[in-house]
């Protein structure tokens, strides 16, 4: 059975979970909520047993992910189990950071933020100096250097032909049943993050020459009924089916040019599928807007709020 390790957002893990591909292939290691920019720097020197003794409502998976980020030991975790392929994405860099008084940067978000505050109280780790440092706060030259170091480290574990790089972008549109809507205030909330992710993706694509690339599906839409809640990165099922079909082509180990041609055909096929599926909904939405009628007949105020905000916290996975 072909095996995979995964470093990235839940979108990448869902390529296997939503399609039931994890029954066909083995997923050995997966973590999220870490920053490739700081993964090679020193983290907290904290005993794992002491860390696990801190009470939290987080699931064991979330607790472990937080430990890997706070200690910057994601590569130690990755090395625990060899796999045939590594799947990564750069959407993981959408997160803002906590800055500690001793100069460490850790991924923020309500999960990490609340747990870190408990670590300060119970284990006397350095206090938080700033709670929300923008994802793109570093100069571009420094980002390039850090991502080059990250890529170099990955290449000590995997060959380029073993690495699959996914380009996950944020959808402006969201669907529920047969009705489609759009995330309001998208540019204010996500635009800057999207630009930064695209910038980082281009760097990694260059540094990992020879790796496999799954490009973003432009016509993909977010799913308001996603099991993990509302987010521009929580897609309708076809997005995961598209990515999974790409992975199956990659596993055929075709010559690079032939693989790229086939991946392009798959993208065009699924892009057309989405266009046909969602065009009638979009047409109705445009007509509603022109007639100054309510965009979508969402059934609850809560759903309206989620459409307005996109998510309760942009840093949550």
XYZ file of C-alpha atoms in Angstrom:
317
model
C 0.000 0.000 0.000
C 1.378 3.414 -0.993
C 1.977 5.627 2.039
C 1.841 9.386 2.589
C 2.932 11.911 5.188
C 1.150 15.276 5.183
C 2.239 18.747 6.297
C -0.405 21.379 5.696
C -3.926 22.595 6.336
C -6.929 20.321 6.762
C -7.738 20.851 3.059
C -4.790 18.633 2.146
C -5.776 15.938 4.645
C -9.341 16.040 3.296
C -8.109 15.039 -0.156
C -7.905 11.568 1.360
C -10.616 11.781 4.019
C -13.478 13.143 1.893
C -12.761 10.825 -1.040
C -12.126 7.830 1.263
C -8.691 7.664 -0.287
C -7.257 6.905 3.139
C -8.784 3.437 2.776
C -6.842 2.933 -0.448
C -3.606 4.527 0.757
C -1.882 4.721 4.129
C -1.607 8.073 5.903
C 1.265 7.766 8.361
C 1.927 11.248 9.729
C -0.125 14.410 9.528
C 0.055 17.717 11.329
C -1.204 21.258 10.794
C -1.000 24.610 12.550
C 2.758 25.040 12.213
C 4.795 27.624 10.339
C 7.394 26.555 7.745
C 9.054 29.944 8.297
C 10.059 29.102 11.874
C 10.102 25.286 11.815
C 13.912 25.195 11.848
C 14.341 27.640 14.720
C 14.581 26.764 18.393
C 11.245 26.494 20.130
C 10.204 26.114 23.746
C 12.299 23.766 25.840
C 9.365 22.059 27.443
C 8.926 18.536 28.740
C 6.212 16.695 26.836
C 4.808 15.098 29.979
C 4.540 18.501 31.650
C 2.963 19.929 28.502
C 0.358 17.161 28.438
C -0.435 17.740 32.103
C -1.877 21.182 31.293
C -5.655 20.904 31.174
C -7.268 21.858 27.888
C -10.386 21.044 25.920
C -8.315 20.428 22.796
C -8.459 17.030 21.125
C -5.298 14.890 21.347
C -4.615 15.745 17.692
C -4.834 19.489 18.322
C -2.752 19.209 21.481
C -0.041 17.308 19.626
C -0.044 19.835 16.764
C 0.342 22.674 19.274
C 3.248 20.875 20.962
C 5.025 20.416 17.619
C 4.614 24.122 16.856
C 5.581 25.452 20.279
C 8.688 23.254 20.380
C 9.409 23.560 16.640
C 9.843 19.802 16.371
C 7.706 19.140 13.296
C 10.676 17.574 11.479
C 11.329 15.205 14.375
C 7.694 14.162 14.116
C 7.958 13.716 10.351
C 11.065 11.535 10.691
C 9.266 9.090 12.991
C 7.713 7.271 10.034
C 9.030 7.025 6.487
C 6.504 7.272 3.679
C 6.526 6.872 -0.079
C 5.312 10.437 -0.614
C 5.042 13.732 1.238
C 2.098 16.045 0.499
C 2.524 19.694 1.501
C 0.806 23.033 0.972
C 1.561 26.691 1.649
C -1.935 27.618 2.834
C -0.562 26.749 6.255
C 1.124 30.159 6.083
C -2.210 32.005 6.227
C -1.967 32.205 10.019
C -0.944 35.161 12.136
C 1.557 34.738 14.967
C 2.016 35.106 18.674
C 5.212 36.956 19.560
C 6.658 36.019 22.948
C 8.732 38.232 25.195
C 11.861 36.223 24.395
C 11.399 36.699 20.647
C 9.730 33.471 19.513
C 6.995 33.417 16.880
C 4.291 30.776 17.144
C 1.183 30.241 15.041
C -1.784 31.974 16.642
C -5.506 31.184 16.386
C -7.894 30.468 19.208
C -6.577 26.923 19.766
C -2.915 27.793 20.153
C -3.564 31.149 21.806
C -5.691 29.777 24.645
C -3.341 26.861 25.273
C -0.247 29.065 25.249
C -1.777 31.335 27.869
C -2.251 28.297 30.105
C 1.378 27.338 29.558
C 2.384 30.805 30.730
C 0.309 30.406 33.897
C 1.181 26.811 34.750
C 4.640 26.190 33.279
C 6.119 29.702 33.331
C 6.980 29.831 29.647
C 7.754 33.313 28.254
C 4.689 35.553 28.199
C 3.010 36.855 25.063
C 4.290 40.222 23.925
C 1.996 40.578 20.887
C -1.018 38.417 20.090
C -1.628 38.985 16.386
C 1.404 39.496 14.169
C 0.362 39.445 10.456
C 1.343 36.399 8.428
C 3.373 38.546 6.010
C 5.243 40.701 8.521
C 8.719 39.564 7.426
C 10.603 41.255 4.557
C 10.242 39.284 1.311
C 13.959 38.488 1.126
C 13.804 36.933 4.575
C 10.716 34.920 3.635
C 12.564 33.612 0.579
C 15.546 32.587 2.686
C 13.427 30.846 5.302
C 11.402 28.963 2.686
C 14.591 27.961 0.899
C 15.872 26.519 4.181
C 12.538 24.748 4.702
C 12.689 23.258 1.197
C 16.310 22.213 1.698
C 15.360 20.400 4.898
C 12.483 18.606 3.171
C 14.884 17.494 0.447
C 17.112 15.802 3.028
C 14.174 13.492 3.780
C 12.410 13.180 0.418
C 13.504 13.317 -3.193
C 11.696 15.884 -5.369
C 9.747 13.127 -7.121
C 8.379 12.040 -3.732
C 6.954 15.471 -2.902
C 3.481 16.654 -3.935
C 2.949 20.414 -3.602
C -0.686 21.566 -3.433
C -1.784 25.084 -4.303
C -4.853 25.702 -2.112
C -6.359 29.150 -2.513
C -9.357 30.683 -0.761
C -12.701 30.545 -2.550
C -14.760 33.725 -2.748
C -17.946 31.710 -3.240
C -19.753 29.333 -0.904
C -22.572 26.900 -1.516
C -25.266 25.251 0.558
C -27.519 22.783 -1.179
C -28.717 24.456 -4.397
C -27.975 28.012 -3.302
C -24.757 29.924 -3.739
C -23.449 33.028 -1.994
C -20.251 34.970 -1.548
C -18.043 35.776 1.394
C -18.459 39.452 2.213
C -15.447 41.607 3.055
C -13.271 38.978 1.368
C -10.476 41.371 0.393
C -10.301 42.957 3.843
C -10.194 39.644 5.635
C -8.407 37.308 3.232
C -6.914 39.282 0.340
C -3.584 40.041 1.977
C -3.234 36.463 3.195
C -4.051 35.080 -0.270
C -1.365 37.220 -1.890
C 1.185 36.049 0.656
C 0.316 32.369 0.181
C 0.664 32.726 -3.609
C 4.029 34.443 -3.147
C 5.259 31.608 -0.905
C 3.887 28.912 -3.214
C 5.906 30.277 -6.152
C 9.067 30.211 -4.028
C 8.538 26.611 -2.934
C 7.676 25.474 -6.438
C 11.030 26.880 -7.567
C 13.003 25.459 -4.627
C 11.481 21.998 -5.014
C 12.238 21.644 -8.712
C 11.078 18.267 -9.954
C 8.302 17.898 -7.389
C 4.711 17.204 -8.428
C 2.323 20.174 -8.415
C -1.440 20.120 -7.974
C -2.713 23.493 -9.108
C -5.716 25.227 -7.604
C -9.105 24.580 -9.210
C -10.319 28.110 -10.108
C -14.025 27.245 -10.137
C -13.984 25.517 -6.752
C -16.417 26.777 -4.100
C -16.508 26.506 -0.313
C -19.103 24.286 1.347
C -21.179 25.820 4.151
C -22.039 22.313 5.344
C -18.414 21.263 5.697
C -17.829 19.076 8.752
C -15.188 21.493 10.074
C -17.380 24.566 9.686
C -17.370 27.588 7.400
C -14.104 28.707 5.794
C -12.935 29.740 2.308
C -10.627 26.694 2.530
C -13.382 24.175 3.349
C -14.467 23.110 -0.106
C -17.316 21.235 -1.722
C -16.545 17.597 -2.461
C -15.513 18.014 -6.107
C -12.391 19.935 -5.081
C -11.114 16.945 -3.144
C -12.115 14.570 -5.942
C -10.097 16.723 -8.352
C -7.005 16.659 -6.107
C -7.319 12.931 -5.475
C -7.538 12.182 -9.193
C -4.356 14.215 -9.643
C -2.614 12.142 -6.990
C -3.628 8.919 -8.706
C -2.041 10.219 -11.927
C 1.113 11.191 -10.044
C 1.397 7.657 -8.681
C 1.592 6.336 -12.241
C 5.134 7.774 -12.394
C 4.772 9.061 -15.939
C 7.403 11.196 -17.693
C 7.160 14.767 -16.375
C 5.720 16.301 -19.542
C 3.083 13.592 -19.909
C 2.124 13.928 -16.245
C 1.711 17.688 -16.577
C -0.501 17.275 -19.643
C -2.728 14.776 -17.851
C -2.961 16.950 -14.745
C -3.986 19.877 -16.933
C -6.746 17.778 -18.531
C -8.009 16.762 -15.100
C -8.075 20.403 -14.001
C -9.986 21.425 -17.131
C -12.463 18.578 -16.665
C -13.269 19.456 -13.055
C -13.268 23.179 -13.779
C -15.894 22.597 -16.469
C -17.865 20.366 -14.104
C -17.997 23.130 -11.487
C -18.903 25.746 -14.076
C -21.837 23.688 -15.336
C -22.964 22.787 -11.819
C -22.829 26.288 -10.362
C -23.684 28.496 -13.336
C -27.479 28.312 -12.798
C -26.989 29.227 -9.129
C -24.689 32.118 -10.011
C -27.134 33.358 -12.628
C -29.894 33.410 -10.038
C -27.615 35.199 -7.567
C -26.795 37.922 -10.119
C -30.461 38.395 -10.938
C -31.266 38.744 -7.253
C -28.539 41.367 -6.888
C -29.801 43.321 -9.882
C -33.337 43.331 -8.528
C -32.095 44.342 -5.085
C -33.525 41.143 -3.629
C -31.915 39.277 -0.766
C -28.935 37.368 -2.166
C -29.571 33.974 -0.620
C -32.453 32.779 1.525
C -30.282 31.505 4.397
C -32.421 30.014 7.148
C -30.677 31.419 10.193
C -28.958 34.574 11.385
C -25.979 32.469 12.346
C -25.502 31.360 8.756
C -25.710 34.968 7.636
C -22.977 35.916 10.048
C -20.737 33.137 8.780
C -21.211 34.359 5.232
C -20.306 37.881 6.302
C -17.221 36.798 8.210
C -16.079 33.758 6.269
C -15.110 32.188 9.576
C -15.181 33.119 13.235
C -11.382 33.247 13.234
C -9.237 33.428 10.082
C -6.459 31.536 11.869
C -8.552 28.482 12.682
C -8.136 25.465 10.455
